Short mmCIF file of C-alpha atoms in Angstrom, two decimals:
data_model
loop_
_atom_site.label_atom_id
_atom_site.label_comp_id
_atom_site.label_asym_id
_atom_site.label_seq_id
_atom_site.Cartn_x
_atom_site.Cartn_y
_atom_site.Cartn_z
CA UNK A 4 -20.62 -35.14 4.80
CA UNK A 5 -20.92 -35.08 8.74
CA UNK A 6 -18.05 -38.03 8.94
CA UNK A 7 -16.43 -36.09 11.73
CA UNK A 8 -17.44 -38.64 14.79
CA UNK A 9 -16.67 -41.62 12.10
CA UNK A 10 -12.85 -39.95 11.51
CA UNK A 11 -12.63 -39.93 15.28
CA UNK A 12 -13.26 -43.20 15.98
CA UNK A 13 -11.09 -44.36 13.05
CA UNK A 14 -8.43 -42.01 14.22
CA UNK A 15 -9.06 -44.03 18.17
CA UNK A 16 -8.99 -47.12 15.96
CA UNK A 17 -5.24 -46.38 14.37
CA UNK A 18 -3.87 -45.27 17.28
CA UNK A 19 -5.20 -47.85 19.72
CA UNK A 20 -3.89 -50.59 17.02
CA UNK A 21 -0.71 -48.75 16.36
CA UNK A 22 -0.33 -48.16 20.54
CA UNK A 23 -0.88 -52.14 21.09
CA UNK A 24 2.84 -53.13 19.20
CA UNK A 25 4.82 -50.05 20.97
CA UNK A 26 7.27 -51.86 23.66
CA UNK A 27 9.44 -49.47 24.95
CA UNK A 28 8.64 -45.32 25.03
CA UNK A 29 11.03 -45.16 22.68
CA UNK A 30 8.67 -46.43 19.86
CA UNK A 31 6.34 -44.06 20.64
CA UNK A 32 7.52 -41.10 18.40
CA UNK A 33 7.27 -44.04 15.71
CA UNK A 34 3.91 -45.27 16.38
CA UNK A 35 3.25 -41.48 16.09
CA UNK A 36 4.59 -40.46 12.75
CA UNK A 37 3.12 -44.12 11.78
CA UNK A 38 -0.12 -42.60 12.72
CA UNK A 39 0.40 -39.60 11.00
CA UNK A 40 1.35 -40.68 7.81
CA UNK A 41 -1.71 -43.37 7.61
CA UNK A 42 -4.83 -40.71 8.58
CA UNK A 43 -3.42 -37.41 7.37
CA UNK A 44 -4.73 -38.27 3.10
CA UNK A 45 -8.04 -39.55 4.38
CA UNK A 46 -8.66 -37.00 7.07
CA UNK A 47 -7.82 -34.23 4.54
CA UNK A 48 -9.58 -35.61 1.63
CA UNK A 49 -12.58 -35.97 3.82
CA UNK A 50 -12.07 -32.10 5.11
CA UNK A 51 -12.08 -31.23 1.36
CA UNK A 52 -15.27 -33.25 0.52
CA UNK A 53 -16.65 -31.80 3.73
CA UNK A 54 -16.27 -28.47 2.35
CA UNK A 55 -17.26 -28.81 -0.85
CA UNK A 56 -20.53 -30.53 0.62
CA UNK A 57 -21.15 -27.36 2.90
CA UNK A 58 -20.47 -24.78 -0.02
CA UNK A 59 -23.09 -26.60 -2.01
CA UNK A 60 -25.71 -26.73 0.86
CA UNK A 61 -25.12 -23.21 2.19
CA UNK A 62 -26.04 -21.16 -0.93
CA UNK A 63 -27.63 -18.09 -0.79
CA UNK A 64 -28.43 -17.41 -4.39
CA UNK A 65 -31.54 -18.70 -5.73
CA UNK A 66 -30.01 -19.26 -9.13
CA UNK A 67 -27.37 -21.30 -7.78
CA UNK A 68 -29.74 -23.01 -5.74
CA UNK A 69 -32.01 -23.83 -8.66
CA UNK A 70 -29.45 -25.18 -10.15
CA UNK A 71 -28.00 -27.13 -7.34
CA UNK A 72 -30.49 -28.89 -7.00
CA UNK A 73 -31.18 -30.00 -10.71
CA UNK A 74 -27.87 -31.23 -10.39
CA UNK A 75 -28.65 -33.16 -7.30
CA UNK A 76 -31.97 -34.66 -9.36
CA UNK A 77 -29.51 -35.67 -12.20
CA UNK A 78 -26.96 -37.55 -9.42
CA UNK A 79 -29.87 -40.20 -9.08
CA UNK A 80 -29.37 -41.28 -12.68
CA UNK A 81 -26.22 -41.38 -13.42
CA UNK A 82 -22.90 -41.59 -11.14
CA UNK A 83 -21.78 -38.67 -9.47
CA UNK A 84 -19.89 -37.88 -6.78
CA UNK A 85 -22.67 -37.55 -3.74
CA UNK A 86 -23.63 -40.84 -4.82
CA UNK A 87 -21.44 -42.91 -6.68
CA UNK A 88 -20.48 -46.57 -5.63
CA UNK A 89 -16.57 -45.51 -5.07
CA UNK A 90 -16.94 -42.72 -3.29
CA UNK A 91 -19.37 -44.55 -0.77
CA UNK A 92 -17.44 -47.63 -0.78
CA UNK A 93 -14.90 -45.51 0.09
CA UNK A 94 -16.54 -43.29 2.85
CA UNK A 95 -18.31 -46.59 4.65
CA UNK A 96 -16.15 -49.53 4.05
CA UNK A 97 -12.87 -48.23 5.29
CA UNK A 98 -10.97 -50.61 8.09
CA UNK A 99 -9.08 -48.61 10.18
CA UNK A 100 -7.75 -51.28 12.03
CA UNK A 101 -6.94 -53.26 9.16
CA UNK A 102 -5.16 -50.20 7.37
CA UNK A 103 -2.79 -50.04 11.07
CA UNK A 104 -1.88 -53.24 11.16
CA UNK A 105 -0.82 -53.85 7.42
CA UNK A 106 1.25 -50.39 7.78
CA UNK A 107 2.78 -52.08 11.08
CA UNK A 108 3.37 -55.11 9.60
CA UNK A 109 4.52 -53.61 6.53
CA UNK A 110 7.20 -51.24 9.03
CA UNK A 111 7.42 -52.69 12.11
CA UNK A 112 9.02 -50.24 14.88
#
């Protein structure tokens, strides 16, 4: 899915907006497990997608391949996951900022 460079600058994104409401070094283990909890689901969904991607791109059987990428041809017409609306709404129109600052406000530390 190559999202790797967008996961680290959402993960710069959290942090940096999670970083901004820390007053004392006290709050830091807080904005940390803040952090945490907010990328680990999307990171690791993304690592699973990611995976799934590069086992369907790295086949070596020809049969499998065929049939890869008839599947692939049939994604175009209907929804599938490589290219349905929710998955790329989800993938491209994520706010990482936004996402920090509703957790912080939502639990300040």
């Amino acid at each position: 899915m190559a999202q790797g460079l967008n996961l680290g600058m959402e993960d710069a994104a959290v942090f940096g907006s999670l970083l901004s409401h820390v007053q004392t070094k006290d709050q830091i283990p807080q904005a940390t497990a803040m952090y945490e909890r907010l990328r680990l689901s999307r990171t690791s969904r993304m690592l699973e997608e990611t995976e799934a991607h590069g086992a369907r791109f790295h086949l070596s059987d020809d049969k499998l391949i065929e049939q890869r990428d008839r599947d692939l041809a049939r994604s175009f017409e209907k929804d599938s996951n490589w290219t349905h609306p929710q998955q790329q709404k989800w993938i491209w129109s994520y706010d990482a900022y936004e996402d920090a600052e509703k957790a912080y406000l939502d639990e300040p530390f």
